[in-house]
Short mmCIF file of N, CA and C in Angstrom, two decimals:
data_model
loop_
_atom_site.label_atom_id
_atom_site.label_comp_id
_atom_site.label_asym_id
_atom_site.label_seq_id
_atom_site.Cartn_x
_atom_site.Cartn_y
_atom_site.Cartn_z
N UNK A 15 120.05 87.20 146.66
CA UNK A 15 119.13 86.77 145.61
C UNK A 15 119.64 85.44 145.08
N UNK A 16 118.77 84.44 144.99
CA UNK A 16 119.19 83.14 144.48
C UNK A 16 119.67 83.27 143.02
N UNK A 17 120.62 82.44 142.68
CA UNK A 17 121.24 82.46 141.35
C UNK A 17 120.20 82.26 140.24
N UNK A 18 119.29 81.32 140.44
CA UNK A 18 118.26 81.03 139.43
C UNK A 18 117.40 82.26 139.16
N UNK A 19 116.95 82.93 140.21
CA UNK A 19 116.11 84.11 140.08
C UNK A 19 116.87 85.23 139.37
N UNK A 20 118.14 85.40 139.73
CA UNK A 20 118.97 86.43 139.10
C UNK A 20 119.07 86.19 137.60
N UNK A 21 119.35 84.97 137.17
CA UNK A 21 119.49 84.65 135.74
C UNK A 21 118.14 84.74 135.01
N UNK A 22 117.08 84.40 135.69
CA UNK A 22 115.75 84.53 135.09
C UNK A 22 115.44 86.00 134.82
N UNK A 23 115.72 86.87 135.78
CA UNK A 23 115.47 88.29 135.60
C UNK A 23 116.36 88.88 134.50
N UNK A 24 117.61 88.47 134.45
CA UNK A 24 118.52 88.94 133.40
C UNK A 24 118.01 88.47 132.03
N UNK A 25 117.58 87.22 131.95
CA UNK A 25 117.06 86.68 130.69
C UNK A 25 115.81 87.42 130.24
N UNK A 26 114.89 87.67 131.17
CA UNK A 26 113.68 88.41 130.84
C UNK A 26 114.01 89.83 130.39
N UNK A 27 114.96 90.46 131.03
CA UNK A 27 115.39 91.80 130.63
C UNK A 27 115.96 91.81 129.22
N UNK A 28 116.78 90.80 128.90
CA UNK A 28 117.35 90.72 127.55
C UNK A 28 116.26 90.47 126.50
N UNK A 29 115.31 89.60 126.80
CA UNK A 29 114.21 89.34 125.87
C UNK A 29 113.40 90.62 125.64
N UNK A 30 113.12 91.37 126.71
CA UNK A 30 112.37 92.63 126.58
C UNK A 30 113.16 93.64 125.74
N UNK A 31 114.47 93.72 125.98
CA UNK A 31 115.31 94.63 125.21
C UNK A 31 115.33 94.24 123.73
N UNK A 32 115.47 92.95 123.46
CA UNK A 32 115.46 92.46 122.07
C UNK A 32 114.12 92.76 121.40
N UNK A 33 113.03 92.55 122.11
CA UNK A 33 111.70 92.82 121.54
C UNK A 33 111.55 94.31 121.23
N UNK A 34 112.01 95.17 122.13
CA UNK A 34 111.93 96.61 121.92
C UNK A 34 112.75 97.03 120.70
N UNK A 35 113.99 96.57 120.63
CA UNK A 35 114.87 96.92 119.51
C UNK A 35 114.30 96.36 118.21
N UNK A 36 113.78 95.14 118.24
CA UNK A 36 113.18 94.54 117.05
C UNK A 36 111.98 95.32 116.56
N UNK A 37 111.14 95.77 117.48
CA UNK A 37 109.97 96.56 117.10
C UNK A 37 110.41 97.89 116.49
N UNK A 38 111.40 98.54 117.09
CA UNK A 38 111.89 99.82 116.55
C UNK A 38 112.47 99.62 115.14
N UNK A 39 113.21 98.54 114.93
CA UNK A 39 113.78 98.25 113.62
C UNK A 39 112.66 98.00 112.60
N UNK A 40 111.68 97.19 112.98
CA UNK A 40 110.56 96.89 112.08
C UNK A 40 109.81 98.17 111.71
N UNK A 41 109.57 99.02 112.68
CA UNK A 41 108.86 100.28 112.42
C UNK A 41 109.66 101.16 111.46
N UNK A 42 110.96 101.25 111.66
CA UNK A 42 111.78 102.10 110.78
C UNK A 42 111.80 101.53 109.36
N UNK A 43 111.85 100.22 109.22
CA UNK A 43 111.85 99.61 107.90
C UNK A 43 110.52 99.82 107.19
N UNK A 44 109.42 99.71 107.93
CA UNK A 44 108.10 99.91 107.37
C UNK A 44 107.94 101.35 106.91
N UNK A 45 108.44 102.28 107.69
CA UNK A 45 108.29 103.69 107.33
C UNK A 45 109.16 104.08 106.15
N UNK A 46 110.22 103.32 105.87
CA UNK A 46 111.01 103.56 104.66
C UNK A 46 110.17 103.26 103.42
N UNK A 47 109.40 102.18 103.49
CA UNK A 47 108.57 101.77 102.35
C UNK A 47 107.34 102.66 102.20
N UNK A 48 106.87 103.24 103.29
CA UNK A 48 105.69 104.10 103.27
C UNK A 48 105.95 105.31 104.16
N UNK A 49 106.71 106.29 103.65
CA UNK A 49 107.10 107.42 104.50
C UNK A 49 105.92 108.25 104.97
N UNK A 50 106.12 108.87 106.13
CA UNK A 50 105.09 109.74 106.71
C UNK A 50 105.04 111.06 105.96
N UNK A 51 103.85 111.64 105.92
CA UNK A 51 103.64 112.93 105.25
C UNK A 51 102.60 113.70 106.05
N UNK A 52 102.74 115.02 106.06
CA UNK A 52 101.71 115.89 106.62
C UNK A 52 101.29 116.85 105.51
N UNK A 53 100.03 116.77 105.13
CA UNK A 53 99.47 117.69 104.14
C UNK A 53 98.73 118.78 104.90
N UNK A 54 99.11 120.03 104.67
CA UNK A 54 98.49 121.16 105.36
C UNK A 54 97.86 122.09 104.35
N UNK A 55 96.65 122.53 104.64
CA UNK A 55 95.92 123.44 103.77
C UNK A 55 95.42 124.59 104.62
N UNK A 56 95.71 125.81 104.20
CA UNK A 56 95.28 126.99 104.92
C UNK A 56 94.59 127.93 103.94
N UNK A 57 93.37 128.34 104.26
CA UNK A 57 92.68 129.37 103.50
C UNK A 57 91.91 130.22 104.50
N UNK A 58 92.18 131.53 104.47
CA UNK A 58 91.59 132.46 105.43
C UNK A 58 91.86 131.96 106.85
N UNK A 59 90.81 131.70 107.63
CA UNK A 59 91.01 131.25 109.01
C UNK A 59 90.85 129.73 109.17
N UNK A 60 90.78 128.99 108.06
CA UNK A 60 90.64 127.52 108.10
C UNK A 60 92.01 126.86 107.90
N UNK A 61 92.33 125.91 108.78
CA UNK A 61 93.52 125.08 108.61
C UNK A 61 93.10 123.63 108.69
N UNK A 62 93.47 122.86 107.67
CA UNK A 62 93.23 121.42 107.65
C UNK A 62 94.59 120.74 107.56
N UNK A 63 94.80 119.74 108.41
CA UNK A 63 96.07 119.02 108.41
C UNK A 63 95.78 117.52 108.38
N UNK A 64 96.42 116.81 107.46
CA UNK A 64 96.24 115.37 107.35
C UNK A 64 97.62 114.72 107.54
N UNK A 65 97.73 113.83 108.54
CA UNK A 65 98.96 113.08 108.79
C UNK A 65 98.73 111.64 108.35
N UNK A 66 99.59 111.15 107.46
CA UNK A 66 99.39 109.82 106.91
C UNK A 66 100.71 109.25 106.41
N UNK A 67 100.71 107.97 106.09
CA UNK A 67 101.87 107.31 105.50
C UNK A 67 101.55 106.97 104.06
N UNK A 68 102.56 107.07 103.18
CA UNK A 68 102.36 107.04 101.73
C UNK A 68 102.98 105.79 101.08
N UNK A 69 102.23 104.71 100.98
CA UNK A 69 102.78 103.53 100.29
C UNK A 69 102.93 103.78 98.79
N UNK A 70 103.79 102.99 98.17
CA UNK A 70 104.02 103.07 96.72
C UNK A 70 103.26 101.96 96.00
N UNK A 71 102.96 102.19 94.74
CA UNK A 71 102.28 101.21 93.90
C UNK A 71 103.22 100.04 93.57
N UNK A 72 104.45 100.33 93.18
CA UNK A 72 105.47 99.32 92.87
C UNK A 72 104.99 98.26 91.88
N UNK A 73 104.23 98.68 90.87
CA UNK A 73 103.78 97.75 89.84
C UNK A 73 102.64 96.84 90.25
N UNK A 74 102.15 97.00 91.47
CA UNK A 74 101.07 96.13 91.97
C UNK A 74 99.71 96.65 91.57
N UNK A 75 98.75 95.76 91.35
CA UNK A 75 97.36 96.22 91.22
C UNK A 75 96.89 96.64 92.62
N UNK A 76 96.30 97.82 92.73
CA UNK A 76 95.97 98.35 94.05
C UNK A 76 94.52 98.05 94.45
N UNK A 77 93.58 98.76 93.85
CA UNK A 77 92.19 98.66 94.31
C UNK A 77 91.50 97.44 93.74
N UNK A 78 90.85 96.71 94.64
CA UNK A 78 90.22 95.45 94.29
C UNK A 78 91.14 94.27 94.55
N UNK A 79 92.43 94.55 94.82
CA UNK A 79 93.41 93.48 95.07
C UNK A 79 94.14 93.76 96.38
N UNK A 80 95.17 94.63 96.33
CA UNK A 80 95.91 94.98 97.55
C UNK A 80 94.97 95.63 98.57
N UNK A 81 94.16 96.56 98.09
CA UNK A 81 93.12 97.20 98.91
C UNK A 81 91.79 96.66 98.40
N UNK A 82 91.19 95.70 99.12
CA UNK A 82 89.96 95.05 98.61
C UNK A 82 88.77 96.00 98.57
N UNK A 83 87.90 95.74 97.62
CA UNK A 83 86.63 96.49 97.55
C UNK A 83 85.71 96.04 98.67
N UNK A 84 84.93 96.98 99.18
CA UNK A 84 83.89 96.66 100.14
C UNK A 84 84.37 96.43 101.56
N UNK A 85 85.67 96.65 101.83
CA UNK A 85 86.20 96.46 103.18
C UNK A 85 86.82 97.77 103.67
N UNK A 86 86.76 97.98 104.97
CA UNK A 86 87.33 99.19 105.56
C UNK A 86 88.85 99.17 105.36
N UNK A 87 89.37 100.29 104.88
CA UNK A 87 90.80 100.48 104.69
C UNK A 87 91.25 101.60 105.61
N UNK A 88 92.38 101.45 106.27
CA UNK A 88 92.89 102.50 107.16
C UNK A 88 93.34 103.73 106.38
N UNK A 89 93.35 103.65 105.06
CA UNK A 89 93.63 104.77 104.16
C UNK A 89 95.05 105.28 104.33
N UNK A 90 95.96 104.50 103.85
CA UNK A 90 97.38 104.77 103.96
C UNK A 90 98.06 103.55 104.53
N UNK A 91 99.19 103.75 105.14
CA UNK A 91 99.94 102.65 105.73
C UNK A 91 100.35 103.04 107.16
N UNK A 92 100.88 102.07 107.87
CA UNK A 92 101.40 102.28 109.23
C UNK A 92 100.30 102.74 110.18
N UNK A 93 100.52 103.84 110.91
CA UNK A 93 99.51 104.32 111.86
C UNK A 93 98.26 104.78 111.11
N UNK A 94 97.17 104.83 111.84
CA UNK A 94 95.93 105.33 111.25
C UNK A 94 96.12 106.79 110.83
N UNK A 95 95.57 107.16 109.69
CA UNK A 95 95.63 108.52 109.16
C UNK A 95 94.79 109.44 110.04
N UNK A 96 95.31 110.64 110.33
CA UNK A 96 94.54 111.61 111.10
C UNK A 96 94.20 112.83 110.25
N UNK A 97 93.03 113.38 110.53
CA UNK A 97 92.49 114.56 109.84
C UNK A 97 92.16 115.58 110.93
N UNK A 98 92.81 116.73 110.88
CA UNK A 98 92.60 117.77 111.90
C UNK A 98 92.08 119.03 111.23
N UNK A 99 91.05 119.61 111.81
CA UNK A 99 90.50 120.87 111.30
C UNK A 99 90.34 121.82 112.49
N UNK A 100 90.69 123.09 112.30
CA UNK A 100 90.70 124.04 113.41
C UNK A 100 89.37 124.75 113.64
N UNK A 101 88.39 124.55 112.74
CA UNK A 101 87.08 125.16 112.94
C UNK A 101 86.01 124.24 112.39
N UNK A 102 84.77 124.48 112.78
CA UNK A 102 83.66 123.66 112.31
C UNK A 102 83.51 123.81 110.80
N UNK A 103 83.29 122.67 110.12
CA UNK A 103 83.10 122.66 108.67
C UNK A 103 81.98 121.68 108.33
N UNK A 104 81.71 121.54 107.04
CA UNK A 104 80.84 120.47 106.55
C UNK A 104 81.71 119.54 105.74
N UNK A 105 81.69 118.27 106.10
CA UNK A 105 82.49 117.23 105.44
C UNK A 105 81.53 116.46 104.54
N UNK A 106 81.62 116.69 103.23
CA UNK A 106 80.60 116.15 102.34
C UNK A 106 79.31 116.89 102.64
N UNK A 107 78.34 116.18 103.22
CA UNK A 107 77.08 116.81 103.65
C UNK A 107 76.93 116.78 105.16
N UNK A 108 77.95 116.25 105.87
CA UNK A 108 77.86 116.07 107.33
C UNK A 108 78.54 117.22 108.08
N UNK A 109 77.87 117.78 109.09
CA UNK A 109 78.53 118.79 109.92
C UNK A 109 79.66 118.15 110.71
N UNK A 110 80.78 118.87 110.84
CA UNK A 110 81.95 118.35 111.55
C UNK A 110 82.51 119.43 112.46
N UNK A 111 82.64 119.11 113.74
CA UNK A 111 83.21 120.03 114.73
C UNK A 111 84.73 120.09 114.56
N UNK A 112 85.31 121.22 114.93
CA UNK A 112 86.76 121.35 114.94
C UNK A 112 87.34 120.24 115.82
N UNK A 113 88.47 119.66 115.39
CA UNK A 113 89.10 118.60 116.18
C UNK A 113 89.95 117.71 115.31
N UNK A 114 90.41 116.61 115.92
CA UNK A 114 91.24 115.62 115.23
C UNK A 114 90.48 114.30 115.16
N UNK A 115 90.49 113.70 113.99
CA UNK A 115 89.76 112.47 113.72
C UNK A 115 90.67 111.50 112.97
N UNK A 116 90.32 110.22 112.99
CA UNK A 116 91.01 109.26 112.12
C UNK A 116 90.20 109.13 110.84
N UNK A 117 90.92 108.92 109.73
CA UNK A 117 90.29 108.86 108.41
C UNK A 117 90.32 107.42 107.90
N UNK A 118 89.17 106.93 107.49
CA UNK A 118 89.01 105.57 106.98
C UNK A 118 88.23 105.63 105.68
N UNK A 119 88.38 104.63 104.85
CA UNK A 119 87.58 104.57 103.62
C UNK A 119 87.10 103.15 103.39
N UNK A 120 86.02 103.04 102.64
CA UNK A 120 85.57 101.76 102.12
C UNK A 120 85.54 101.92 100.60
N UNK A 121 86.64 101.51 99.93
CA UNK A 121 86.70 101.66 98.48
C UNK A 121 85.79 100.66 97.77
N UNK A 122 85.16 101.11 96.72
CA UNK A 122 84.42 100.26 95.79
C UNK A 122 84.80 100.71 94.39
N UNK A 123 84.39 99.95 93.41
CA UNK A 123 84.81 100.23 92.05
C UNK A 123 84.35 101.59 91.54
N UNK A 124 83.12 101.99 91.87
CA UNK A 124 82.56 103.23 91.33
C UNK A 124 82.40 104.34 92.36
N UNK A 125 82.44 103.99 93.66
CA UNK A 125 82.20 104.98 94.71
C UNK A 125 82.89 104.54 95.99
N UNK A 126 83.42 105.50 96.72
CA UNK A 126 84.03 105.23 98.02
C UNK A 126 83.17 105.86 99.11
N UNK A 127 83.23 105.25 100.29
CA UNK A 127 82.68 105.86 101.48
C UNK A 127 83.88 106.36 102.28
N UNK A 128 83.95 107.67 102.52
CA UNK A 128 85.05 108.27 103.27
C UNK A 128 84.51 108.60 104.66
N UNK A 129 85.21 108.13 105.69
CA UNK A 129 84.70 108.16 107.06
C UNK A 129 85.68 108.88 107.98
N UNK A 130 85.16 109.75 108.83
CA UNK A 130 85.95 110.34 109.91
C UNK A 130 85.44 109.73 111.21
N UNK A 131 86.38 109.33 112.05
CA UNK A 131 86.08 108.60 113.27
C UNK A 131 86.69 109.36 114.46
N UNK A 132 85.97 109.42 115.55
CA UNK A 132 86.40 110.18 116.71
C UNK A 132 87.43 109.51 117.60
N UNK A 133 87.74 108.24 117.38
CA UNK A 133 88.73 107.55 118.21
C UNK A 133 90.10 107.59 117.56
N UNK A 134 91.13 107.58 118.39
CA UNK A 134 92.50 107.50 117.90
C UNK A 134 92.97 106.05 118.04
N UNK A 135 93.64 105.56 117.01
CA UNK A 135 94.09 104.17 116.98
C UNK A 135 95.59 104.18 116.74
N UNK A 136 96.31 103.24 117.34
CA UNK A 136 97.74 103.16 117.15
C UNK A 136 98.12 102.83 115.73
N UNK A 137 98.12 101.58 115.40
CA UNK A 137 98.59 101.14 114.10
C UNK A 137 97.49 101.15 113.04
N UNK A 138 96.25 101.07 113.42
CA UNK A 138 95.16 101.12 112.45
C UNK A 138 94.65 99.77 112.02
N UNK A 139 95.47 98.72 112.15
CA UNK A 139 95.03 97.37 111.82
C UNK A 139 95.45 96.43 112.93
N UNK A 140 94.75 95.30 113.03
CA UNK A 140 95.13 94.30 114.02
C UNK A 140 96.14 93.34 113.40
N UNK A 141 96.49 92.27 114.11
CA UNK A 141 97.50 91.32 113.62
C UNK A 141 97.03 90.55 112.39
N UNK A 142 95.73 90.52 112.15
CA UNK A 142 95.19 89.85 110.96
C UNK A 142 95.11 90.78 109.76
N UNK A 143 95.51 92.04 109.95
CA UNK A 143 95.45 93.02 108.87
C UNK A 143 94.09 93.67 108.70
N UNK A 144 93.17 93.40 109.62
CA UNK A 144 91.83 94.00 109.56
C UNK A 144 91.84 95.37 110.22
N UNK A 145 91.10 96.31 109.64
CA UNK A 145 91.02 97.66 110.18
C UNK A 145 90.45 97.64 111.60
N UNK A 146 91.01 98.47 112.48
CA UNK A 146 90.58 98.52 113.87
C UNK A 146 89.46 99.52 114.13
N UNK A 147 88.94 100.16 113.13
CA UNK A 147 87.92 101.19 113.29
C UNK A 147 86.71 100.69 114.06
N UNK A 148 86.27 101.49 115.02
CA UNK A 148 85.04 101.22 115.75
C UNK A 148 83.93 102.05 115.10
N UNK A 149 83.00 101.42 114.36
CA UNK A 149 81.97 102.18 113.65
C UNK A 149 81.08 103.03 114.57
N UNK A 150 81.00 102.67 115.84
CA UNK A 150 80.19 103.45 116.78
C UNK A 150 80.80 104.84 117.03
N UNK A 151 82.08 105.01 116.70
CA UNK A 151 82.76 106.30 116.92
C UNK A 151 82.81 107.15 115.64
N UNK A 152 82.15 106.70 114.57
CA UNK A 152 82.12 107.49 113.33
C UNK A 152 81.39 108.81 113.59
N UNK A 153 81.96 109.91 113.08
CA UNK A 153 81.33 111.22 113.28
C UNK A 153 80.87 111.84 111.96
N UNK A 154 81.46 111.43 110.84
CA UNK A 154 81.05 111.98 109.54
C UNK A 154 81.37 110.97 108.45
N UNK A 155 80.46 110.87 107.48
CA UNK A 155 80.66 109.97 106.33
C UNK A 155 80.28 110.74 105.07
N UNK A 156 81.03 110.47 103.99
CA UNK A 156 80.72 111.10 102.71
C UNK A 156 80.94 110.10 101.59
N UNK A 157 80.01 110.04 100.67
CA UNK A 157 80.19 109.20 99.48
C UNK A 157 80.92 110.03 98.44
N UNK A 158 81.89 109.39 97.78
CA UNK A 158 82.70 110.10 96.78
C UNK A 158 82.81 109.23 95.53
N UNK A 159 82.40 109.76 94.37
CA UNK A 159 82.53 108.98 93.13
C UNK A 159 83.99 108.78 92.76
N UNK A 160 84.29 107.64 92.16
CA UNK A 160 85.64 107.35 91.70
C UNK A 160 85.87 108.01 90.35
N UNK A 161 86.99 108.70 90.25
CA UNK A 161 87.42 109.29 88.98
C UNK A 161 88.71 108.58 88.57
N UNK A 162 88.95 108.54 87.27
CA UNK A 162 90.15 107.89 86.75
C UNK A 162 90.96 108.91 85.95
N UNK A 163 91.90 109.61 86.61
CA UNK A 163 92.71 110.58 85.90
C UNK A 163 93.61 109.89 84.87
N UNK A 164 94.07 110.65 83.89
CA UNK A 164 94.91 110.09 82.82
C UNK A 164 96.24 109.57 83.37
N UNK A 165 96.81 110.27 84.33
CA UNK A 165 98.11 109.87 84.88
C UNK A 165 97.93 108.96 86.10
N UNK A 166 98.79 107.96 86.20
CA UNK A 166 98.81 107.06 87.36
C UNK A 166 99.61 107.73 88.47
N UNK A 167 99.11 107.66 89.70
CA UNK A 167 99.82 108.19 90.86
C UNK A 167 100.57 107.03 91.52
N UNK A 168 101.90 107.08 91.49
CA UNK A 168 102.74 106.00 92.01
C UNK A 168 102.67 105.89 93.53
N UNK A 169 102.67 107.03 94.22
CA UNK A 169 102.68 107.02 95.68
C UNK A 169 101.37 107.61 96.19
N UNK A 170 100.72 106.89 97.11
CA UNK A 170 99.46 107.34 97.68
C UNK A 170 99.59 108.79 98.15
N UNK A 171 98.60 109.62 97.79
CA UNK A 171 98.66 111.04 98.09
C UNK A 171 97.32 111.54 98.60
N UNK A 172 97.35 112.30 99.69
CA UNK A 172 96.17 112.99 100.20
C UNK A 172 96.49 114.47 100.18
N UNK A 173 95.54 115.27 99.70
CA UNK A 173 95.72 116.72 99.70
C UNK A 173 94.37 117.38 99.93
N UNK A 174 94.41 118.65 100.28
CA UNK A 174 93.22 119.47 100.34
C UNK A 174 93.48 120.58 99.33
N UNK A 175 92.53 120.76 98.41
CA UNK A 175 92.77 121.66 97.29
C UNK A 175 91.57 122.55 97.02
N UNK A 176 91.86 123.69 96.40
CA UNK A 176 90.83 124.52 95.81
C UNK A 176 90.02 125.37 96.74
N UNK A 177 89.19 126.15 96.10
CA UNK A 177 88.22 126.99 96.78
C UNK A 177 86.99 127.03 95.87
N UNK A 178 85.91 126.31 96.12
CA UNK A 178 85.65 125.60 97.36
C UNK A 178 86.62 124.43 97.55
N UNK A 179 86.89 124.12 98.81
CA UNK A 179 87.91 123.13 99.16
C UNK A 179 87.39 121.70 99.02
N UNK A 180 88.34 120.80 98.71
CA UNK A 180 88.03 119.37 98.62
C UNK A 180 89.18 118.58 99.21
N UNK A 181 88.83 117.52 99.95
CA UNK A 181 89.80 116.52 100.37
C UNK A 181 89.98 115.58 99.18
N UNK A 182 91.22 115.41 98.71
CA UNK A 182 91.48 114.62 97.51
C UNK A 182 92.41 113.46 97.87
N UNK A 183 91.99 112.24 97.50
CA UNK A 183 92.80 111.04 97.69
C UNK A 183 93.13 110.47 96.32
N UNK A 184 94.43 110.21 96.07
CA UNK A 184 94.88 109.70 94.77
C UNK A 184 95.85 108.54 94.98
N UNK A 185 95.65 107.50 94.17
CA UNK A 185 96.62 106.40 94.12
C UNK A 185 96.28 105.55 92.92
N UNK A 186 97.31 105.08 92.25
CA UNK A 186 97.15 104.26 91.06
C UNK A 186 96.38 105.08 90.03
N UNK A 187 95.32 104.55 89.49
CA UNK A 187 94.53 105.29 88.50
C UNK A 187 93.20 105.75 89.09
N UNK A 188 93.18 105.97 90.41
CA UNK A 188 91.95 106.33 91.12
C UNK A 188 92.13 107.66 91.84
N UNK A 189 91.07 108.45 91.81
CA UNK A 189 91.01 109.70 92.56
C UNK A 189 89.59 109.85 93.10
N UNK A 190 89.49 110.21 94.39
CA UNK A 190 88.19 110.54 94.98
C UNK A 190 88.31 111.88 95.69
N UNK A 191 87.20 112.61 95.73
CA UNK A 191 87.19 113.96 96.31
C UNK A 191 85.97 114.14 97.19
N UNK A 192 86.18 114.74 98.35
CA UNK A 192 85.10 115.05 99.29
C UNK A 192 85.06 116.56 99.49
N UNK A 193 83.91 117.20 99.24
CA UNK A 193 83.82 118.65 99.47
C UNK A 193 83.94 118.99 100.95
N UNK A 194 84.64 120.08 101.21
CA UNK A 194 84.80 120.63 102.57
C UNK A 194 84.24 122.05 102.51
N UNK A 195 83.13 122.28 103.18
CA UNK A 195 82.53 123.62 103.18
C UNK A 195 82.85 124.29 104.50
N UNK A 196 83.27 125.55 104.41
CA UNK A 196 83.63 126.30 105.62
C UNK A 196 83.09 127.71 105.57
#
């Protein structure tokens, strides 16, 4: 093997290794700031599981600033949030088959659009920070009024609560809820 080719291959291998290690480091640092969480809700024979990353408020204005109004938000941080249900339900007013979906929202000042999408996405946003959601793969949408609880929620939180059940999203001074009928 010629010397030039050998050094070129070694150099390319080192660059690939550095890129891999750099990506792993960046991912670990990002997940420290927005740790992963799995919210699980079980009632009778229904199981709902939401996997998401939980960014902190850190004194920042959130909705209308960090998370702009009227634009698709991946709803959390890092990878796209997933919503899994083990049986057919009604999401808001939309029928939803058992399965795993990605969860997206379009926040507005008085009302949010909460969207379940049938495609799986890696990071959830492109290099420009724009949501990667393909609207043609949307399977369920629900409008949810914005509520302003007395207490501020420092870390973004998704839960499924109550009977009748509701998907609840909380962050800063905002809370939205989507009914889940089963």
